Amino acid sequence: MAPRFRAGLAPILLVSLSACGYVGPVLPPSPQLPLAITNLVAVQRGDEIVIDFSTPPRTTDNLPVKQFSEIDLRIGSAAIPFDYDRWASGAKKYPVAAPPPADPDNPMPVSISKKISAAEWSGKRVAVAVRTAVKKRDHYSAWSNRVVLEVIAPLASPQVQVKSTAKGVMLTWSAVPNSLEYKIYRKSPTDNAPIQLGTSKTLSYLDTTSQYDIPYAYTAVAVRGLVESLPSELQAITTKDIFPPSVPTGVAALAGPNSIELSWQRSPEPDLKGYYVYRSVDDGPYQQAGGLLTLPAYSDHEVKRGITYNYEVGAVDQKNNPSDKSAPVRVSY
């Protein structure tokens, strides 16, 4: 009977095994190591070291980071050659609050900013780096990119003055000791904060992108490497178009069979409205000849033989600001 019992059990075992399906390999537990931070930025601004970075949303095995257990931010001496372990053993640790828990279905980087007094590091060459942990305090990510700073006494803020010119808003300021260049910022009515326009290695900057009748506010920052001053006080200005076009040049006159033909070079101003021609007969007073011209040419048919004519040309813009008159041209008809 025993052999028959074992034989009857075999089909049942086969059915049971086939019902289980394929069993895949057993995966090891996640190390739960966050990806390293790669966008660390640090500058000395005034008497503070300002540090900015974003937390990584995922681990090294692409799992979402739900909650950070620690953010380890340190500043220490930047020895050459640099070694992270040696640097970290003597670096000072600064507390940074972890961001709130992330959405596990859609983790996103979280921007973090930290301000630290620069006084204790003044005159020193320091390195800044950060790492994170999600599992436990001795289970960290790799260190971030490091930023090396030469911490110096705070730079003074520039004292900026602004004025309107025909080519744009001109900013000027006095030199700030120890600075190498200056960053220029402008705030328009649609800006929440000043936006950088450019840099200058001199003591002036011309904003050629400004527009008439729009209120702007300007500020400047003195810079030396990764050291910046605090921004200067905002200087407000609204430029009015009181600037005339350039004087027309290249005026030429040619006597024809029934007229005197004038031509000149086109004025370069984008807000040009047109031109006026002024005529003098036999060296008498100048009077306007005809109306506004939109092209740089004029035909004078009111001429007589044996008479001498002098011509001058002036330009006018959309605000009716008149230029000076051109050098006269003389034609004996």
mmCIF file of C-alpha atoms in Angstrom:
data_model
loop_
_atom_site.group_PDB
_atom_site.id
_atom_site.type_symbol
_atom_site.label_atom_id
_atom_site.label_comp_id
_atom_site.label_asym_id
_atom_site.label_seq_id
_atom_site.Cartn_x
_atom_site.Cartn_y
_atom_site.Cartn_z
ATOM 1 C CA MET A 1 0.000 0.000 0.000
ATOM 2 C CA ALA A 2 2.847 2.412 0.751
ATOM 3 C CA PRO A 3 4.123 2.632 -2.826
ATOM 4 C CA ARG A 4 0.618 3.340 -4.098
ATOM 5 C CA PHE A 5 0.255 6.181 -1.533
ATOM 6 C CA ARG A 6 3.480 7.940 -2.738
ATOM 7 C CA ALA A 7 2.462 7.583 -6.349
ATOM 8 C CA GLY A 8 -0.875 9.239 -5.678
ATOM 9 C CA LEU A 9 0.785 12.126 -3.908
ATOM 10 C CA ALA A 10 3.034 13.067 -6.872
ATOM 11 C CA PRO A 11 0.298 14.693 -9.058
ATOM 12 C CA ILE A 12 -0.837 16.766 -6.116
ATOM 13 C CA LEU A 13 2.694 18.079 -5.547
ATOM 14 C CA LEU A 14 3.066 18.916 -9.247
ATOM 15 C CA VAL A 15 -0.168 20.882 -9.247
ATOM 16 C CA SER A 16 0.862 22.735 -6.109
ATOM 17 C CA LEU A 17 4.252 23.718 -7.535
ATOM 18 C CA SER A 18 2.790 24.882 -10.848
ATOM 19 C CA ALA A 19 0.290 27.098 -9.022
ATOM 20 C CA CYS A 20 3.080 29.036 -7.251
ATOM 21 C CA GLY A 21 4.443 30.663 -10.428
ATOM 22 C CA TYR A 22 8.052 31.849 -10.932
ATOM 23 C CA VAL A 23 9.908 32.909 -7.797
ATOM 24 C CA GLY A 24 12.434 35.691 -8.609
ATOM 25 C CA PRO A 25 15.754 36.303 -6.893
ATOM 26 C CA VAL A 26 15.698 37.747 -3.404
ATOM 27 C CA LEU A 27 16.730 41.418 -3.520
ATOM 28 C CA PRO A 28 19.070 42.790 -0.861
ATOM 29 C CA PRO A 29 17.705 45.565 1.374
ATOM 30 C CA SER A 30 18.212 49.121 0.147
ATOM 31 C CA PRO A 31 21.319 50.829 1.591
ATOM 32 C CA GLN A 32 19.179 53.980 1.874
ATOM 33 C CA LEU A 33 22.018 56.283 0.863
ATOM 34 C CA PRO A 34 20.864 59.610 -0.606
ATOM 35 C CA LEU A 35 22.480 60.814 -3.777
ATOM 36 C CA ALA A 36 25.230 63.351 -3.200
ATOM 37 C CA ILE A 37 24.356 67.045 -3.389
ATOM 38 C CA THR A 38 25.976 68.582 -6.471
ATOM 39 C CA ASN A 39 24.739 72.200 -6.476
ATOM 40 C CA LEU A 40 26.244 73.614 -3.281
ATOM 41 C CA VAL A 41 26.931 77.362 -3.590
ATOM 42 C CA ALA A 42 28.610 79.504 -0.944
ATOM 43 C CA VAL A 43 29.558 83.196 -0.942
ATOM 44 C CA GLN A 44 30.619 85.695 1.665
ATOM 45 C CA ARG A 45 28.054 88.471 1.584
ATOM 46 C CA GLY A 46 28.832 91.306 3.954
ATOM 47 C CA ASP A 47 29.698 89.749 7.326
ATOM 48 C CA GLU A 48 27.957 86.422 6.612
ATOM 49 C CA ILE A 49 28.707 83.246 4.685
ATOM 50 C CA VAL A 50 25.572 82.439 2.687
ATOM 51 C CA ILE A 51 25.179 78.786 1.682
ATOM 52 C CA ASP A 52 22.569 77.424 -0.741
ATOM 53 C CA PHE A 53 21.874 73.891 -1.980
ATOM 54 C CA SER A 54 19.051 71.478 -2.808
ATOM 55 C CA THR A 55 18.361 68.179 -1.114
ATOM 56 C CA PRO A 56 18.410 65.078 -3.373
ATOM 57 C CA PRO A 57 14.973 63.545 -3.988
ATOM 58 C CA ARG A 58 16.225 59.949 -4.404
ATOM 59 C CA THR A 59 18.690 57.425 -3.070
ATOM 60 C CA THR A 60 21.586 55.848 -4.914
ATOM 61 C CA ASP A 61 19.321 52.913 -5.859
ATOM 62 C CA ASN A 62 16.617 55.299 -7.154
ATOM 63 C CA LEU A 63 14.199 54.988 -4.249
ATOM 64 C CA PRO A 64 12.343 58.152 -3.143
ATOM 65 C CA VAL A 65 13.694 59.937 -0.093
ATOM 66 C CA LYS A 66 10.718 60.264 2.236
ATOM 67 C CA GLN A 67 12.403 61.992 5.175
ATOM 68 C CA PHE A 68 15.947 63.109 5.982
ATOM 69 C CA SER A 69 17.263 62.160 9.401
ATOM 70 C CA GLU A 70 20.151 64.639 9.209
ATOM 71 C CA ILE A 71 21.754 67.330 7.094
ATOM 72 C CA ASP A 72 25.461 67.555 7.901
ATOM 73 C CA LEU A 73 26.861 70.968 6.892
ATOM 74 C CA ARG A 74 30.479 71.759 7.783
ATOM 75 C CA ILE A 75 33.091 74.473 7.335
ATOM 76 C CA GLY A 76 36.771 73.826 7.903
ATOM 77 C CA SER A 77 40.285 74.637 6.803
ATOM 78 C CA ALA A 78 40.888 74.000 3.085
ATOM 79 C CA ALA A 79 44.261 72.273 3.183
ATOM 80 C CA ILE A 80 46.223 71.467 0.020
ATOM 81 C CA PRO A 81 46.079 68.682 -1.053
ATOM 82 C CA PHE A 82 42.465 68.351 0.036
ATOM 83 C CA ASP A 83 41.205 65.197 1.717
ATOM 84 C CA TYR A 84 37.556 64.941 2.756
ATOM 85 C CA ASP A 85 38.179 62.687 5.752
ATOM 86 C CA ARG A 86 40.966 64.851 7.154
ATOM 87 C CA TRP A 87 38.940 68.009 6.490
ATOM 88 C CA ALA A 88 35.768 66.607 8.085
ATOM 89 C CA SER A 89 37.595 65.524 11.257
ATOM 90 C CA GLY A 90 38.488 69.130 12.042
ATOM 91 C CA ALA A 91 35.618 70.991 10.372
ATOM 92 C CA LYS A 92 32.932 72.766 12.373
ATOM 93 C CA LYS A 93 29.425 71.400 12.053
ATOM 94 C CA TYR A 94 26.462 73.766 11.681
ATOM 95 C CA PRO A 95 22.895 72.700 12.403
ATOM 96 C CA VAL A 96 20.499 72.665 9.474
ATOM 97 C CA ALA A 97 16.835 71.786 9.887
ATOM 98 C CA ALA A 98 15.669 68.933 7.663
ATOM 99 C CA PRO A 99 12.837 69.769 5.255
ATOM 100 C CA PRO A 100 9.345 68.333 5.884
ATOM 101 C CA PRO A 101 8.558 64.825 4.595
ATOM 102 C CA ALA A 102 8.394 64.531 0.805
ATOM 103 C CA ASP A 103 5.648 63.121 -1.361
ATOM 104 C CA PRO A 104 6.802 59.492 -1.854
ATOM 105 C CA ASP A 105 5.080 59.326 -5.248
ATOM 106 C CA ASN A 106 6.683 62.494 -6.578
ATOM 107 C CA PRO A 107 9.772 63.476 -4.554
ATOM 108 C CA MET A 108 11.259 66.832 -5.504
ATOM 109 C CA PRO A 109 14.460 68.665 -4.533
ATOM 110 C CA VAL A 110 14.038 71.144 -1.678
ATOM 111 C CA SER A 111 16.054 74.378 -1.683
ATOM 112 C CA ILE A 112 17.847 75.153 1.576
ATOM 113 C CA SER A 113 19.673 78.353 2.521
ATOM 114 C CA LYS A 114 21.886 78.848 5.559
ATOM 115 C CA LYS A 115 23.603 82.027 6.826
ATOM 116 C CA ILE A 116 26.660 81.773 9.076
ATOM 117 C CA SER A 117 28.711 84.533 10.692
ATOM 118 C CA ALA A 118 31.967 85.038 8.781
ATOM 119 C CA ALA A 119 33.799 86.619 11.742
ATOM 120 C CA GLU A 120 35.414 83.441 13.116
ATOM 121 C CA TRP A 121 36.741 82.507 9.661
ATOM 122 C CA SER A 122 38.076 85.952 8.728
ATOM 123 C CA GLY A 123 41.513 85.782 7.113
ATOM 124 C CA LYS A 124 41.258 82.030 6.538
ATOM 125 C CA ARG A 125 40.896 79.811 3.502
ATOM 126 C CA VAL A 126 37.993 77.474 4.196
ATOM 127 C CA ALA A 127 36.091 74.693 2.462
ATOM 128 C CA VAL A 128 32.316 74.237 2.703
ATOM 129 C CA ALA A 129 30.571 70.905 2.049
ATOM 130 C CA VAL A 130 27.378 69.097 3.012
ATOM 131 C CA ARG A 131 25.999 65.566 3.138
ATOM 132 C CA THR A 132 22.694 63.991 4.158
ATOM 133 C CA ALA A 133 21.344 60.872 5.828
ATOM 134 C CA VAL A 134 17.944 59.153 5.851
ATOM 135 C CA LYS A 135 18.597 55.954 7.809
ATOM 136 C CA LYS A 136 20.772 56.759 10.771
ATOM 137 C CA ARG A 137 23.414 59.276 11.704
ATOM 138 C CA ASP A 138 26.370 57.139 10.648
ATOM 139 C CA HIS A 139 24.845 56.217 7.289
ATOM 140 C CA TYR A 140 25.598 59.267 5.140
ATOM 141 C CA SER A 141 25.599 60.137 1.481
ATOM 142 C CA ALA A 142 28.859 61.077 -0.190
ATOM 143 C CA TRP A 143 30.038 64.632 0.432
ATOM 144 C CA SER A 144 28.745 67.301 -1.915
ATOM 145 C CA ASN A 145 30.847 69.396 -4.225
ATOM 146 C CA ARG A 146 32.987 71.628 -2.050
ATOM 147 C CA VAL A 147 33.289 75.415 -2.228
ATOM 148 C CA VAL A 148 36.562 77.051 -1.191
ATOM 149 C CA LEU A 149 36.354 80.590 0.204
ATOM 150 C CA GLU A 150 39.007 83.150 1.083
ATOM 151 C CA VAL A 151 37.169 84.902 3.929
ATOM 152 C CA ILE A 152 38.145 88.576 4.285
ATOM 153 C CA ALA A 153 36.906 91.673 6.073
ATOM 154 C CA PRO A 154 33.460 92.653 4.717
ATOM 155 C CA LEU A 155 33.498 94.766 1.562
ATOM 156 C CA ALA A 156 31.808 98.156 1.776
ATOM 157 C CA SER A 157 28.683 98.724 -0.320
ATOM 158 C CA PRO A 158 29.117 100.997 -3.354
ATOM 159 C CA GLN A 159 27.520 104.453 -3.233
ATOM 160 C CA VAL A 160 25.630 104.544 -6.522
ATOM 161 C CA GLN A 161 24.360 107.571 -8.431
ATOM 162 C CA VAL A 162 22.137 107.395 -11.516
ATOM 163 C CA LYS A 163 21.340 109.873 -14.279
ATOM 164 C CA SER A 164 19.584 109.896 -17.634
ATOM 165 C CA THR A 165 21.579 110.161 -20.839
ATOM 166 C CA ALA A 166 20.649 109.995 -24.502
ATOM 167 C CA LYS A 167 22.023 106.425 -24.667
ATOM 168 C CA GLY A 168 20.471 105.090 -21.458
ATOM 169 C CA VAL A 169 20.742 105.259 -17.669
ATOM 170 C CA MET A 170 24.294 105.884 -16.470
ATOM 171 C CA LEU A 171 25.365 104.495 -13.082
ATOM 172 C CA THR A 172 28.504 105.779 -11.359
ATOM 173 C CA TRP A 173 30.074 105.069 -7.954
ATOM 174 C CA SER A 174 33.302 105.547 -6.038
ATOM 175 C CA ALA A 175 35.833 102.725 -5.694
ATOM 176 C CA VAL A 176 35.332 100.120 -2.951
ATOM 177 C CA PRO A 177 38.690 99.054 -1.408
ATOM 178 C CA ASN A 178 39.739 95.425 -2.143
ATOM 179 C CA SER A 179 36.973 94.906 -4.726
ATOM 180 C CA LEU A 180 37.815 93.650 -8.227
ATOM 181 C CA GLU A 181 34.521 94.220 -10.024
ATOM 182 C CA TYR A 182 30.903 95.216 -9.503
ATOM 183 C CA LYS A 183 27.591 93.502 -10.196
ATOM 184 C CA ILE A 184 24.782 95.740 -11.441
ATOM 185 C CA TYR A 185 21.112 95.041 -10.675
ATOM 186 C CA ARG A 186 17.862 96.670 -11.859
ATOM 187 C CA LYS A 187 14.306 96.410 -10.592
ATOM 188 C CA SER A 188 11.410 97.273 -12.908
ATOM 189 C CA PRO A 189 7.723 97.510 -11.935
ATOM 190 C CA THR A 190 7.158 93.865 -12.921
ATOM 191 C CA ASP A 191 10.102 92.466 -10.929
ATOM 192 C CA ASN A 192 9.749 91.087 -7.414
ATOM 193 C CA ALA A 193 13.439 91.686 -6.736
ATOM 194 C CA PRO A 194 16.351 93.348 -8.561
ATOM 195 C CA ILE A 195 17.679 91.321 -11.507
ATOM 196 C CA GLN A 196 21.337 91.343 -12.484
ATOM 197 C CA LEU A 197 22.064 93.298 -15.659
ATOM 198 C CA GLY A 198 25.794 92.716 -15.903
ATOM 199 C CA THR A 199 29.186 93.415 -14.363
ATOM 200 C CA SER A 200 31.719 96.211 -14.570
ATOM 201 C CA LYS A 201 35.429 96.391 -13.795
ATOM 202 C CA THR A 202 35.293 100.192 -13.934
ATOM 203 C CA LEU A 203 33.365 102.687 -11.797
ATOM 204 C CA SER A 204 30.441 103.127 -14.184
ATOM 205 C CA TYR A 205 27.823 101.176 -16.103
ATOM 206 C CA LEU A 206 25.491 102.267 -18.908
ATOM 207 C CA ASP A 207 22.100 100.563 -19.080
ATOM 208 C CA THR A 208 21.288 100.776 -22.789
ATOM 209 C CA THR A 209 18.178 98.573 -22.371
ATOM 210 C CA SER A 210 16.229 101.072 -20.266
ATOM 211 C CA GLN A 211 13.086 102.595 -21.749
ATOM 212 C CA TYR A 212 11.564 106.033 -21.385
ATOM 213 C CA ASP A 213 8.723 106.657 -18.917
ATOM 214 C CA ILE A 214 9.288 103.392 -16.982
ATOM 215 C CA PRO A 215 10.349 103.669 -13.322
ATOM 216 C CA TYR A 216 13.491 101.696 -12.479
ATOM 217 C CA ALA A 217 15.550 101.206 -9.338
ATOM 218 C CA TYR A 218 19.250 100.319 -9.489
ATOM 219 C CA THR A 219 21.688 98.789 -7.032
ATOM 220 C CA ALA A 220 25.287 97.544 -7.198
ATOM 221 C CA VAL A 221 27.384 94.993 -5.315
ATOM 222 C CA ALA A 222 31.181 95.077 -4.910
ATOM 223 C CA VAL A 223 32.811 91.712 -5.643
ATOM 224 C CA ARG A 224 36.145 90.027 -4.990
ATOM 225 C CA GLY A 225 36.062 86.367 -6.031
ATOM 226 C CA LEU A 226 33.363 84.710 -3.891
ATOM 227 C CA VAL A 227 33.174 87.699 -1.555
ATOM 228 C CA GLU A 228 30.402 90.236 -2.087
ATOM 229 C CA SER A 229 29.345 93.419 -0.355
ATOM 230 C CA LEU A 230 25.797 94.023 0.690
ATOM 231 C CA PRO A 231 23.799 95.720 -2.097
ATOM 232 C CA SER A 232 23.878 99.490 -2.272
ATOM 233 C CA GLU A 233 20.731 101.450 -1.545
ATOM 234 C CA LEU A 234 18.239 101.323 -4.397
ATOM 235 C CA GLN A 235 18.384 104.426 -6.596
ATOM 236 C CA ALA A 236 15.127 105.185 -8.397
ATOM 237 C CA ILE A 237 14.853 106.953 -11.723
ATOM 238 C CA THR A 238 12.254 107.452 -14.468
ATOM 239 C CA THR A 239 13.862 108.633 -17.677
ATOM 240 C CA LYS A 240 11.993 111.183 -19.779
ATOM 241 C CA ASP A 241 12.715 111.615 -23.465
ATOM 242 C CA ILE A 242 14.218 115.080 -23.533
ATOM 243 C CA PHE A 243 17.068 114.095 -25.808
ATOM 244 C CA PRO A 244 16.989 115.279 -29.435
ATOM 245 C CA PRO A 245 18.102 113.159 -32.389
ATOM 246 C CA SER A 246 21.610 113.538 -33.741
ATOM 247 C CA VAL A 247 22.290 116.322 -36.205
ATOM 248 C CA PRO A 248 21.775 115.174 -39.828
ATOM 249 C CA THR A 249 25.048 114.698 -41.685
ATOM 250 C CA GLY A 250 26.175 114.244 -45.247
ATOM 251 C CA VAL A 251 23.816 116.900 -46.623
ATOM 252 C CA ALA A 252 24.360 117.376 -50.364
ATOM 253 C CA ALA A 253 22.578 119.615 -52.906
ATOM 254 C CA LEU A 254 22.498 119.264 -56.690
ATOM 255 C CA ALA A 255 20.964 121.730 -59.158
ATOM 256 C CA GLY A 256 18.713 120.060 -61.744
ATOM 257 C CA PRO A 257 16.801 121.390 -64.747
ATOM 258 C CA ASN A 258 13.772 122.488 -62.714
ATOM 259 C CA SER A 259 14.715 121.919 -59.083
ATOM 260 C CA ILE A 260 17.441 121.613 -56.503
ATOM 261 C CA GLU A 261 17.700 118.079 -55.121
ATOM 262 C CA LEU A 262 18.811 117.586 -51.515
ATOM 263 C CA SER A 263 19.825 114.345 -49.789
ATOM 264 C CA TRP A 264 21.506 113.380 -46.496
ATOM 265 C CA GLN A 265 22.330 110.374 -44.356
ATOM 266 C CA ARG A 266 19.472 108.700 -42.503
ATOM 267 C CA SER A 267 19.411 109.415 -38.748
ATOM 268 C CA PRO A 268 20.086 106.300 -36.607
ATOM 269 C CA GLU A 269 17.639 106.966 -33.735
ATOM 270 C CA PRO A 270 14.827 104.377 -33.462
ATOM 271 C CA ASP A 271 12.350 107.028 -32.266
ATOM 272 C CA LEU A 272 12.982 109.351 -35.216
ATOM 273 C CA LYS A 273 9.855 111.131 -36.455
ATOM 274 C CA GLY A 274 11.290 112.925 -39.495
ATOM 275 C CA TYR A 275 13.168 115.903 -40.890
ATOM 276 C CA TYR A 276 12.642 119.587 -41.673
ATOM 277 C CA VAL A 277 14.469 121.518 -44.386
ATOM 278 C CA TYR A 278 15.310 125.214 -43.928
ATOM 279 C CA ARG A 279 16.173 127.498 -46.869
ATOM 280 C CA SER A 280 17.875 130.851 -47.228
ATOM 281 C CA VAL A 281 17.512 132.893 -50.444
ATOM 282 C CA ASP A 282 20.499 135.068 -51.420
ATOM 283 C CA ASP A 283 21.877 134.820 -47.868
ATOM 284 C CA GLY A 284 18.639 136.061 -46.301
ATOM 285 C CA PRO A 285 17.049 134.578 -43.165
ATOM 286 C CA TYR A 286 16.337 130.845 -43.060
ATOM 287 C CA GLN A 287 12.731 129.736 -43.336
ATOM 288 C CA GLN A 288 11.178 126.288 -43.209
ATOM 289 C CA ALA A 289 10.686 124.795 -46.662
ATOM 290 C CA GLY A 290 7.723 122.454 -46.832
ATOM 291 C CA GLY A 291 6.511 120.159 -44.071
ATOM 292 C CA LEU A 292 7.778 117.121 -42.191
ATOM 293 C CA LEU A 293 9.769 114.659 -44.303
ATOM 294 C CA THR A 294 10.001 110.971 -43.439
ATOM 295 C CA LEU A 295 12.731 110.210 -46.005
ATOM 296 C CA PRO A 296 16.209 111.809 -46.119
ATOM 297 C CA ALA A 297 15.587 113.689 -49.367
ATOM 298 C CA TYR A 298 13.911 116.896 -50.580
ATOM 299 C CA SER A 299 13.147 118.427 -53.988
ATOM 300 C CA ASP A 300 12.964 122.219 -54.061
ATOM 301 C CA HIS A 301 10.981 123.324 -57.114
ATOM 302 C CA GLU A 302 10.563 126.906 -55.921
ATOM 303 C CA VAL A 303 13.827 128.046 -57.475
ATOM 304 C CA LYS A 304 14.817 130.737 -59.989
ATOM 305 C CA ARG A 305 17.812 131.219 -62.207
ATOM 306 C CA GLY A 306 20.514 133.554 -60.962
ATOM 307 C CA ILE A 307 19.586 133.059 -57.290
ATOM 308 C CA THR A 308 21.821 131.515 -54.580
ATOM 309 C CA TYR A 309 20.218 129.136 -52.087
ATOM 310 C CA ASN A 310 21.487 127.858 -48.755
ATOM 311 C CA TYR A 311 19.973 124.807 -47.067
ATOM 312 C CA GLU A 312 20.070 123.322 -43.556
ATOM 313 C CA VAL A 313 18.394 120.129 -42.318
ATOM 314 C CA GLY A 314 17.106 119.323 -38.821
ATOM 315 C CA ALA A 315 15.728 116.083 -37.324
ATOM 316 C CA VAL A 316 12.883 115.644 -34.823
ATOM 317 C CA ASP A 317 11.872 112.618 -32.727
ATOM 318 C CA GLN A 318 8.483 111.252 -31.646
ATOM 319 C CA LYS A 319 8.473 113.578 -28.618
ATOM 320 C CA ASN A 320 9.114 116.538 -30.965
ATOM 321 C CA ASN A 321 12.616 117.085 -29.590
ATOM 322 C CA PRO A 322 14.424 118.979 -32.382
ATOM 323 C CA SER A 323 18.068 118.431 -33.223
ATOM 324 C CA ASP A 324 20.456 121.200 -34.068
ATOM 325 C CA LYS A 325 20.568 122.086 -37.752
ATOM 326 C CA SER A 326 23.117 120.582 -40.072
ATOM 327 C CA ALA A 327 26.016 122.453 -41.603
ATOM 328 C CA PRO A 328 24.631 124.567 -44.505
ATOM 329 C CA VAL A 329 25.089 123.681 -48.152
ATOM 330 C CA ARG A 330 25.144 126.396 -50.831
ATOM 331 C CA VAL A 331 23.870 126.192 -54.422
ATOM 332 C CA SER A 332 23.869 128.914 -57.091
ATOM 333 C CA TYR A 333 21.054 128.120 -59.487
#
